[in-house]
PDB file of C-alpha atoms in Angstrom:
ATOM      1  CA  UNK A   1      -6.636  97.319 -10.940  1.00 53.00           C
ATOM      2  CA  UNK A   2      -4.189  96.168 -12.706  1.00 55.00           C
ATOM      3  CA  UNK A   3      -4.513  92.391 -13.583  1.00 55.00           C
ATOM      4  CA  UNK A   4      -1.111  91.578 -11.416  1.00 56.00           C
ATOM      5  CA  UNK A   5      -2.788  92.845  -8.743  1.00 58.00           C
ATOM      6  CA  UNK A   6      -6.027  90.856  -8.813  1.00 58.00           C
ATOM      7  CA  UNK A   7      -3.706  87.734  -8.715  1.00 60.00           C
ATOM      8  CA  UNK A   8      -2.469  88.479  -6.057  1.00 60.00           C
ATOM      9  CA  UNK A   9      -5.440  88.972  -4.090  1.00 58.00           C
ATOM     10  CA  UNK A  10      -7.203  86.265  -5.411  1.00 59.00           C
ATOM     11  CA  UNK A  11      -3.936  83.791  -3.940  1.00 57.00           C
ATOM     12  CA  UNK A  12      -4.391  85.575  -0.370  1.00 55.00           C
ATOM     13  CA  UNK A  13      -8.073  84.634  -0.480  1.00 59.00           C
ATOM     14  CA  UNK A  14      -7.363  81.116  -1.341  1.00 57.00           C
ATOM     15  CA  UNK A  15      -4.727  81.171   1.148  1.00 66.00           C
ATOM     16  CA  UNK A  16      -7.512  82.152   3.776  1.00 55.00           C
ATOM     17  CA  UNK A  17     -10.097  79.750   2.826  1.00 57.00           C
ATOM     18  CA  UNK A  18      -7.481  76.981   3.232  1.00 57.00           C
ATOM     19  CA  UNK A  19      -6.125  78.290   6.507  1.00 64.00           C
ATOM     20  CA  UNK A  20      -9.812  78.099   7.954  1.00 58.00           C
ATOM     21  CA  UNK A  21     -11.108  74.786   6.302  1.00 62.00           C
ATOM     22  CA  UNK A  22      -7.967  73.422   8.298  1.00 61.00           C
ATOM     23  CA  UNK A  23      -8.895  74.803  11.434  1.00 52.00           C
ATOM     24  CA  UNK A  24     -12.443  73.533  11.342  1.00 55.00           C
ATOM     25  CA  UNK A  25     -10.755  69.868  10.641  1.00 55.00           C
ATOM     26  CA  UNK A  26      -8.481  70.023  13.652  1.00 55.00           C
ATOM     27  CA  UNK A  27     -11.190  71.116  15.974  1.00 53.00           C
ATOM     28  CA  UNK A  28     -13.650  68.809  14.380  1.00 59.00           C
ATOM     29  CA  UNK A  29     -11.133  65.553  14.939  1.00 54.00           C
ATOM     30  CA  UNK A  30      -9.265  66.888  18.394  1.00 54.00           C
ATOM     31  CA  UNK A  31     -10.873  64.189  20.507  1.00 54.00           C
ATOM     32  CA  UNK A  32     -10.744  61.213  17.942  1.00 49.00           C
ATOM     33  CA  UNK A  33      -8.066  58.582  18.881  1.00 48.00           C
ATOM     34  CA  UNK A  34      -6.599  57.767  15.819  1.00 51.00           C
ATOM     35  CA  UNK A  35      -5.946  53.090  15.301  1.00 45.00           C
ATOM     36  CA  UNK A  36      -2.728  52.114  13.793  1.00 48.00           C
ATOM     37  CA  UNK A  37      -3.084  48.961  11.836  1.00 48.00           C
ATOM     38  CA  UNK A  38      -0.644  46.718  10.785  1.00 47.00           C
ATOM     39  CA  UNK A  39       1.202  42.757  10.986  1.00 50.00           C
ATOM     40  CA  UNK A  40       1.034  41.113  14.322  1.00 48.00           C
ATOM     41  CA  UNK A  41       4.030  40.602  16.237  1.00 49.00           C
ATOM     42  CA  UNK A  42       4.803  36.865  16.577  1.00 56.00           C
ATOM     43  CA  UNK A  43       7.091  35.682  20.148  1.00 55.00           C
ATOM     44  CA  UNK A  44      10.065  34.350  19.818  1.00 55.00           C
ATOM     45  CA  UNK A  45      12.232  32.295  22.557  1.00 57.00           C
ATOM     46  CA  UNK A  46      14.656  34.080  24.511  1.00 53.00           C
ATOM     47  CA  UNK A  47      17.753  31.744  24.194  1.00 53.00           C
ATOM     48  CA  UNK A  48      20.698  32.828  26.441  1.00 58.00           C
ATOM     49  CA  UNK A  49      24.320  31.785  26.006  1.00 60.00           C
ATOM     50  CA  UNK A  50      26.674  31.466  29.330  1.00 56.00           C
ATOM     51  CA  UNK A  51      30.443  30.506  28.970  1.00 64.00           C
ATOM     52  CA  UNK A  52      32.103  28.974  31.733  1.00 55.00           C
ATOM     53  CA  UNK A  53      35.191  26.758  32.040  1.00 63.00           C
ATOM     54  CA  UNK A  54      35.040  23.325  34.004  1.00 54.00           C
ATOM     55  CA  UNK A  55      35.632  19.772  34.066  1.00 59.00           C
ATOM     56  CA  UNK A  56      33.322  16.970  33.212  1.00 63.00           C
ATOM     57  CA  UNK A  57      33.631  13.265  35.511  1.00 67.00           C
ATOM     58  CA  UNK A  58      32.652  10.363  34.439  1.00 70.00           C
ATOM     59  CA  UNK A  59      29.695   8.712  36.399  1.00 73.00           C
ATOM     60  CA  UNK A  60      32.353   5.720  36.600  1.00 84.00           C
ATOM     61  CA  UNK A  61      35.984   5.107  35.736  1.00 85.00           C
ATOM     62  CA  UNK A  62      38.408   2.058  36.065  1.00 92.00           C
ATOM     63  CA  UNK A  63      41.789   1.797  36.087  1.00 92.00           C
ATOM     64  CA  UNK A  64      43.264  -1.072  34.921  1.00 91.00           C
ATOM     65  CA  UNK A  65      46.193  -2.803  36.877  1.00 91.00           C
ATOM     66  CA  UNK A  66      48.672  -5.090  36.119  1.00 90.00           C
ATOM     67  CA  UNK A  67      48.088  -8.429  37.351  1.00 88.00           C
ATOM     68  CA  UNK A  68      51.753  -9.941  37.084  1.00 85.00           C
ATOM     69  CA  UNK A  69      55.040  -9.342  35.583  1.00 86.00           C
ATOM     70  CA  UNK A  70      55.957  -9.145  32.212  1.00 87.00           C
ATOM     71  CA  UNK A  71      56.745  -7.293  29.086  1.00 92.00           C
ATOM     72  CA  UNK A  72      53.639  -5.870  26.830  1.00 93.00           C
ATOM     73  CA  UNK A  73      53.487  -7.411  23.361  1.00 94.00           C
ATOM     74  CA  UNK A  74      49.957  -6.065  21.914  1.00 95.00           C
ATOM     75  CA  UNK A  75      48.094  -2.939  23.008  1.00 95.00           C
ATOM     76  CA  UNK A  76      44.576  -3.103  21.090  1.00 96.00           C
ATOM     77  CA  UNK A  77      43.408   0.376  21.693  1.00 95.00           C
ATOM     78  CA  UNK A  78      44.399   3.670  22.016  1.00 95.00           C
ATOM     79  CA  UNK A  79      43.352   7.085  24.031  1.00 95.00           C
ATOM     80  CA  UNK A  80      39.725   8.502  22.881  1.00 94.00           C
ATOM     81  CA  UNK A  81      38.570   4.882  21.659  1.00 95.00           C
ATOM     82  CA  UNK A  82      35.067   3.606  22.330  1.00 96.00           C
ATOM     83  CA  UNK A  83      35.669  -0.083  23.737  1.00 95.00           C
ATOM     84  CA  UNK A  84      32.451  -2.426  24.655  1.00 95.00           C
ATOM     85  CA  UNK A  85      32.225  -4.787  27.568  1.00 95.00           C
ATOM     86  CA  UNK A  86      34.374  -7.685  27.295  1.00 94.00           C
ATOM     87  CA  UNK A  87      36.784  -6.259  24.174  1.00 96.00           C
ATOM     88  CA  UNK A  88      40.666  -6.789  24.330  1.00 95.00           C
ATOM     89  CA  UNK A  89      42.323  -3.866  25.295  1.00 96.00           C
ATOM     90  CA  UNK A  90      46.190  -5.126  25.843  1.00 95.00           C
ATOM     91  CA  UNK A  91      47.974  -8.674  26.548  1.00 95.00           C
ATOM     92  CA  UNK A  92      51.431  -9.528  28.423  1.00 94.00           C
ATOM     93  CA  UNK A  93      53.611 -12.338  27.330  1.00 92.00           C
ATOM     94  CA  UNK A  94      52.716 -15.680  28.611  1.00 88.00           C
ATOM     95  CA  UNK A  95      55.659 -17.782  27.258  1.00 87.00           C
ATOM     96  CA  UNK A  96      56.518 -19.545  30.727  1.00 87.00           C
ATOM     97  CA  UNK A  97      53.027 -19.943  31.839  1.00 88.00           C
ATOM     98  CA  UNK A  98      51.897 -21.222  28.352  1.00 90.00           C
ATOM     99  CA  UNK A  99      54.734 -23.757  28.619  1.00 92.00           C
ATOM    100  CA  UNK A 100      53.818 -24.544  32.644  1.00 93.00           C
ATOM    101  CA  UNK A 101      50.579 -25.507  31.302  1.00 93.00           C
ATOM    102  CA  UNK A 102      51.730 -27.533  28.508  1.00 94.00           C
ATOM    103  CA  UNK A 103      53.465 -29.813  30.401  1.00 95.00           C
ATOM    104  CA  UNK A 104      50.970 -29.747  33.433  1.00 95.00           C
ATOM    105  CA  UNK A 105      48.386 -30.930  30.340  1.00 95.00           C
ATOM    106  CA  UNK A 106      50.760 -33.570  29.574  1.00 96.00           C
ATOM    107  CA  UNK A 107      51.311 -34.821  33.381  1.00 95.00           C
ATOM    108  CA  UNK A 108      47.807 -34.676  33.803  1.00 95.00           C
ATOM    109  CA  UNK A 109      47.070 -37.053  30.785  1.00 96.00           C
ATOM    110  CA  UNK A 110      50.281 -39.609  31.492  1.00 95.00           C
ATOM    111  CA  UNK A 111      48.277 -39.825  35.236  1.00 94.00           C
ATOM    112  CA  UNK A 112      45.111 -40.475  33.644  1.00 94.00           C
ATOM    113  CA  UNK A 113      46.477 -43.041  31.419  1.00 95.00           C
ATOM    114  CA  UNK A 114      48.304 -44.421  34.666  1.00 94.00           C
ATOM    115  CA  UNK A 115      45.220 -44.708  36.435  1.00 93.00           C
ATOM    116  CA  UNK A 116      43.510 -46.796  33.581  1.00 94.00           C
ATOM    117  CA  UNK A 117      46.507 -49.184  34.318  1.00 95.00           C
ATOM    118  CA  UNK A 118      45.969 -49.689  38.042  1.00 95.00           C
ATOM    119  CA  UNK A 119      41.937 -49.908  37.564  1.00 95.00           C
ATOM    120  CA  UNK A 120      42.922 -52.827  35.117  1.00 95.00           C
ATOM    121  CA  UNK A 121      45.238 -54.453  37.875  1.00 95.00           C
ATOM    122  CA  UNK A 122      42.480 -53.598  40.592  1.00 95.00           C
ATOM    123  CA  UNK A 123      39.767 -56.043  38.185  1.00 96.00           C
ATOM    124  CA  UNK A 124      42.149 -58.277  37.820  1.00 96.00           C
ATOM    125  CA  UNK A 125      43.055 -58.645  41.317  1.00 96.00           C
ATOM    126  CA  UNK A 126      38.917 -58.711  41.923  1.00 96.00           C
ATOM    127  CA  UNK A 127      39.446 -62.161  39.469  1.00 97.00           C
ATOM    128  CA  UNK A 128      41.715 -63.493  40.927  1.00 96.00           C
ATOM    129  CA  UNK A 129      40.237 -63.203  44.833  1.00 96.00           C
ATOM    130  CA  UNK A 130      37.337 -64.287  43.144  1.00 97.00           C
ATOM    131  CA  UNK A 131      38.873 -67.786  42.207  1.00 97.00           C
ATOM    132  CA  UNK A 132      40.662 -68.236  45.009  1.00 97.00           C
ATOM    133  CA  UNK A 133      37.441 -67.974  47.085  1.00 97.00           C
ATOM    134  CA  UNK A 134      36.043 -70.290  44.482  1.00 97.00           C
ATOM    135  CA  UNK A 135      39.289 -72.747  45.097  1.00 97.00           C
ATOM    136  CA  UNK A 136      38.817 -72.264  49.188  1.00 96.00           C
ATOM    137  CA  UNK A 137      35.225 -73.415  48.655  1.00 97.00           C
ATOM    138  CA  UNK A 138      36.310 -76.594  46.259  1.00 97.00           C
ATOM    139  CA  UNK A 139      38.998 -77.827  48.847  1.00 97.00           C
ATOM    140  CA  UNK A 140      36.973 -77.210  51.839  1.00 97.00           C
ATOM    141  CA  UNK A 141      34.640 -79.656  50.216  1.00 96.00           C
ATOM    142  CA  UNK A 142      36.930 -82.713  49.529  1.00 96.00           C
ATOM    143  CA  UNK A 143      38.528 -81.838  53.008  1.00 96.00           C
ATOM    144  CA  UNK A 144      35.097 -82.368  54.616  1.00 96.00           C
ATOM    145  CA  UNK A 145      34.642 -86.138  52.349  1.00 96.00           C
ATOM    146  CA  UNK A 146      38.839 -86.649  53.357  1.00 96.00           C
ATOM    147  CA  UNK A 147      37.363 -86.308  56.734  1.00 96.00           C
ATOM    148  CA  UNK A 148      33.930 -88.437  56.851  1.00 96.00           C
ATOM    149  CA  UNK A 149      36.258 -91.191  54.959  1.00 94.00           C
ATOM    150  CA  UNK A 150      39.130 -91.082  57.744  1.00 95.00           C
ATOM    151  CA  UNK A 151      36.816 -91.128  60.153  1.00 95.00           C
ATOM    152  CA  UNK A 152      34.602 -94.024  58.782  1.00 95.00           C
ATOM    153  CA  UNK A 153      38.492 -96.039  58.321  1.00 94.00           C
ATOM    154  CA  UNK A 154      39.515 -95.332  61.448  1.00 94.00           C
ATOM    155  CA  UNK A 155      36.635 -96.696  63.489  1.00 94.00           C
ATOM    156  CA  UNK A 156      36.556 -99.814  60.853  1.00 93.00           C
ATOM    157  CA  UNK A 157      40.523-100.015  62.020  1.00 92.00           C
ATOM    158  CA  UNK A 158      39.664-100.598  65.462  1.00 93.00           C
ATOM    159  CA  UNK A 159      37.050-103.053  64.695  1.00 92.00           C
ATOM    160  CA  UNK A 160      39.680-104.878  62.717  1.00 89.00           C
ATOM    161  CA  UNK A 161      37.934-104.770  59.282  1.00 91.00           C
ATOM    162  CA  UNK A 162      40.379-103.187  57.425  1.00 90.00           C
ATOM    163  CA  UNK A 163      44.417-103.607  57.074  1.00 92.00           C
ATOM    164  CA  UNK A 164      46.224-100.831  58.286  1.00 93.00           C
ATOM    165  CA  UNK A 165      47.282-100.238  54.189  1.00 93.00           C
ATOM    166  CA  UNK A 166      43.703 -99.330  53.535  1.00 93.00           C
ATOM    167  CA  UNK A 167      43.505 -96.850  56.669  1.00 93.00           C
ATOM    168  CA  UNK A 168      46.738 -95.300  55.412  1.00 94.00           C
ATOM    169  CA  UNK A 169      45.288 -94.300  52.208  1.00 94.00           C
ATOM    170  CA  UNK A 170      42.433 -93.007  53.920  1.00 93.00           C
ATOM    171  CA  UNK A 171      44.900 -91.295  56.139  1.00 95.00           C
ATOM    172  CA  UNK A 172      46.966 -89.603  53.321  1.00 95.00           C
ATOM    173  CA  UNK A 173      44.014 -88.536  51.208  1.00 95.00           C
ATOM    174  CA  UNK A 174      42.744 -86.858  54.303  1.00 95.00           C
ATOM    175  CA  UNK A 175      46.594 -85.078  54.618  1.00 96.00           C
ATOM    176  CA  UNK A 176      46.471 -83.781  51.568  1.00 96.00           C
ATOM    177  CA  UNK A 177      42.861 -82.554  51.292  1.00 96.00           C
ATOM    178  CA  UNK A 178      44.036 -80.901  54.809  1.00 96.00           C
ATOM    179  CA  UNK A 179      46.656 -79.543  53.172  1.00 96.00           C
ATOM    180  CA  UNK A 180      44.851 -77.989  49.790  1.00 97.00           C
ATOM    181  CA  UNK A 181      42.844 -76.217  52.359  1.00 96.00           C
ATOM    182  CA  UNK A 182      45.214 -74.392  54.073  1.00 97.00           C
ATOM    183  CA  UNK A 183      46.696 -73.612  50.741  1.00 96.00           C
ATOM    184  CA  UNK A 184      43.689 -72.413  49.025  1.00 96.00           C
ATOM    185  CA  UNK A 185      43.142 -70.264  52.156  1.00 97.00           C
ATOM    186  CA  UNK A 186      46.917 -68.806  52.050  1.00 97.00           C
ATOM    187  CA  UNK A 187      46.139 -67.728  48.523  1.00 97.00           C
ATOM    188  CA  UNK A 188      42.557 -65.966  49.606  1.00 97.00           C
ATOM    189  CA  UNK A 189      44.548 -64.164  52.149  1.00 97.00           C
ATOM    190  CA  UNK A 190      47.243 -62.899  49.165  1.00 97.00           C
ATOM    191  CA  UNK A 191      44.254 -61.955  46.779  1.00 96.00           C
ATOM    192  CA  UNK A 192      42.745 -60.057  49.333  1.00 97.00           C
ATOM    193  CA  UNK A 193      46.551 -58.167  50.108  1.00 97.00           C
ATOM    194  CA  UNK A 194      46.668 -57.672  46.494  1.00 96.00           C
ATOM    195  CA  UNK A 195      43.432 -56.472  45.740  1.00 96.00           C
ATOM    196  CA  UNK A 196      43.654 -54.172  48.947  1.00 96.00           C
ATOM    197  CA  UNK A 197      47.447 -52.450  47.292  1.00 96.00           C
ATOM    198  CA  UNK A 198      45.585 -52.478  43.959  1.00 95.00           C
ATOM    199  CA  UNK A 199      42.567 -49.914  44.913  1.00 96.00           C
ATOM    200  CA  UNK A 200      45.075 -47.595  47.627  1.00 95.00           C
ATOM    201  CA  UNK A 201      46.901 -47.242  44.074  1.00 95.00           C
ATOM    202  CA  UNK A 202      43.976 -46.574  42.329  1.00 93.00           C
ATOM    203  CA  UNK A 203      42.961 -43.914  44.586  1.00 94.00           C
ATOM    204  CA  UNK A 204      45.962 -42.494  44.521  1.00 95.00           C
ATOM    205  CA  UNK A 205      45.784 -42.260  41.215  1.00 94.00           C
ATOM    206  CA  UNK A 206      42.760 -40.365  41.467  1.00 94.00           C
ATOM    207  CA  UNK A 207      43.937 -37.973  44.081  1.00 95.00           C
ATOM    208  CA  UNK A 208      47.052 -36.969  41.298  1.00 95.00           C
ATOM    209  CA  UNK A 209      44.592 -36.333  38.812  1.00 95.00           C
ATOM    210  CA  UNK A 210      42.591 -34.242  41.317  1.00 95.00           C
ATOM    211  CA  UNK A 211      45.833 -32.683  41.986  1.00 95.00           C
ATOM    212  CA  UNK A 212      46.993 -32.260  38.850  1.00 95.00           C
ATOM    213  CA  UNK A 213      43.742 -30.466  37.733  1.00 95.00           C
ATOM    214  CA  UNK A 214      44.053 -28.131  40.545  1.00 96.00           C
ATOM    215  CA  UNK A 215      47.516 -27.418  39.113  1.00 94.00           C
ATOM    216  CA  UNK A 216      46.401 -26.794  35.653  1.00 95.00           C
ATOM    217  CA  UNK A 217      43.516 -24.491  36.876  1.00 95.00           C
ATOM    218  CA  UNK A 218      45.788 -22.440  38.848  1.00 94.00           C
ATOM    219  CA  UNK A 219      48.033 -22.442  35.850  1.00 93.00           C
ATOM    220  CA  UNK A 220      45.578 -21.334  33.020  1.00 93.00           C
ATOM    221  CA  UNK A 221      44.446 -18.320  35.251  1.00 92.00           C
ATOM    222  CA  UNK A 222      47.933 -16.892  35.540  1.00 89.00           C
ATOM    223  CA  UNK A 223      47.847 -17.610  31.667  1.00 91.00           C
ATOM    224  CA  UNK A 224      44.384 -15.710  31.606  1.00 90.00           C
ATOM    225  CA  UNK A 225      45.807 -12.405  33.448  1.00 89.00           C
ATOM    226  CA  UNK A 226      47.969 -11.940  30.894  1.00 92.00           C
ATOM    227  CA  UNK A 227      44.967 -11.455  28.598  1.00 93.00           C
ATOM    228  CA  UNK A 228      43.133  -7.797  29.696  1.00 95.00           C
ATOM    229  CA  UNK A 229      39.804  -7.368  28.592  1.00 95.00           C
ATOM    230  CA  UNK A 230      37.313  -4.174  28.823  1.00 95.00           C
ATOM    231  CA  UNK A 231      35.248  -4.608  32.548  1.00 93.00           C
ATOM    232  CA  UNK A 232      32.792  -1.920  31.519  1.00 93.00           C
ATOM    233  CA  UNK A 233      31.259  -0.317  28.479  1.00 94.00           C
ATOM    234  CA  UNK A 234      33.422   3.103  28.074  1.00 94.00           C
ATOM    235  CA  UNK A 235      36.057   5.253  26.821  1.00 96.00           C
ATOM    236  CA  UNK A 236      39.439   4.873  26.900  1.00 96.00           C
ATOM    237  CA  UNK A 237      40.803   8.350  28.418  1.00 94.00           C
ATOM    238  CA  UNK A 238      44.094   7.214  29.599  1.00 94.00           C
ATOM    239  CA  UNK A 239      46.962   4.925  28.265  1.00 94.00           C
ATOM    240  CA  UNK A 240      50.099   5.726  29.650  1.00 93.00           C
ATOM    241  CA  UNK A 241      51.953   2.400  28.647  1.00 92.00           C
ATOM    242  CA  UNK A 242      53.551   0.897  24.884  1.00 93.00           C
ATOM    243  CA  UNK A 243      54.384  -2.065  23.657  1.00 94.00           C
ATOM    244  CA  UNK A 244      57.925  -3.694  24.632  1.00 92.00           C
ATOM    245  CA  UNK A 245      57.138  -1.976  28.474  1.00 92.00           C
ATOM    246  CA  UNK A 246      56.856  -4.088  31.632  1.00 88.00           C
ATOM    247  CA  UNK A 247      53.876  -4.372  33.833  1.00 88.00           C
ATOM    248  CA  UNK A 248      54.941  -3.867  37.341  1.00 86.00           C
ATOM    249  CA  UNK A 249      52.233  -5.630  39.789  1.00 85.00           C
ATOM    250  CA  UNK A 250      51.388  -4.076  43.360  1.00 73.00           C
ATOM    251  CA  UNK A 251      53.131  -1.666  43.188  1.00 69.00           C
ATOM    252  CA  UNK A 252      51.443   2.151  43.243  1.00 64.00           C
ATOM    253  CA  UNK A 253      52.015   5.118  40.493  1.00 64.00           C
ATOM    254  CA  UNK A 254      55.069   2.935  39.425  1.00 67.00           C
ATOM    255  CA  UNK A 255      55.417   3.200  35.841  1.00 71.00           C
ATOM    256  CA  UNK A 256      53.947  -0.051  33.996  1.00 72.00           C
ATOM    257  CA  UNK A 257      51.244  -0.135  37.067  1.00 83.00           C
ATOM    258  CA  UNK A 258      48.264   1.758  35.631  1.00 89.00           C
ATOM    259  CA  UNK A 259      47.605  -0.334  32.087  1.00 93.00           C
ATOM    260  CA  UNK A 260      45.317   2.260  31.354  1.00 93.00           C
ATOM    261  CA  UNK A 261      42.017   3.990  32.453  1.00 94.00           C
ATOM    262  CA  UNK A 262      38.150   3.726  31.056  1.00 95.00           C
ATOM    263  CA  UNK A 263      35.139   5.795  31.633  1.00 94.00           C
ATOM    264  CA  UNK A 264      31.888   5.476  31.610  1.00 88.00           C
ATOM    265  CA  UNK A 265      31.219   9.321  30.400  1.00 71.00           C
TER     266      UNK A 265
END
């Protein structure tokens, strides 16, 4: 047998043996379950994104409308600005209203000064009345004394105990005392009338002060309405007016009627 033939026969034998070993291993492991091991899988959140069209509506919004006619002289905000409640938003001109307010305040001061003079006059009238009343008391006392003397002298004259001239003196004193009482009564009445007049004057002045204060309050309200403050905390979403334009109250959808819109976004 040649050398090459031996090599071929040896190789065939090795193949047969290997095949047999493979078949035996296969039949031995055919009922065995193979378990694979590896890293643990981590569970993640599933995120889904949806795109859609829509409109964001505020929970609350306010249209700032004009309170009075007037040119806009200042705008303190712009669209998109965030504002807090009470922040200044817009200002209208208030030339005439401010002038009226100054005039009304000056008139109020004048009325107050007049009232002070009238109060002084009233106090003076009270003093005069008290003096007149005291004078009336004194003259009545003199009259009573003169009346007693007159009656006594009259009785003495009837009895012939005094002369006619003595009686005439007592009579003259009595007439003077009576005239003084009448004069004192007239002065008291005049003082009372003057006091009533002074009282009416000071009451009238007090009434004018109240009226003037009411006028000032109305004009002050008009002036305050030319300054617009934010009624809520929010965002300026609409600002259709500009400085120099005129505000027009009471006309819906008219230019200058709606000054701006605030929204509580």
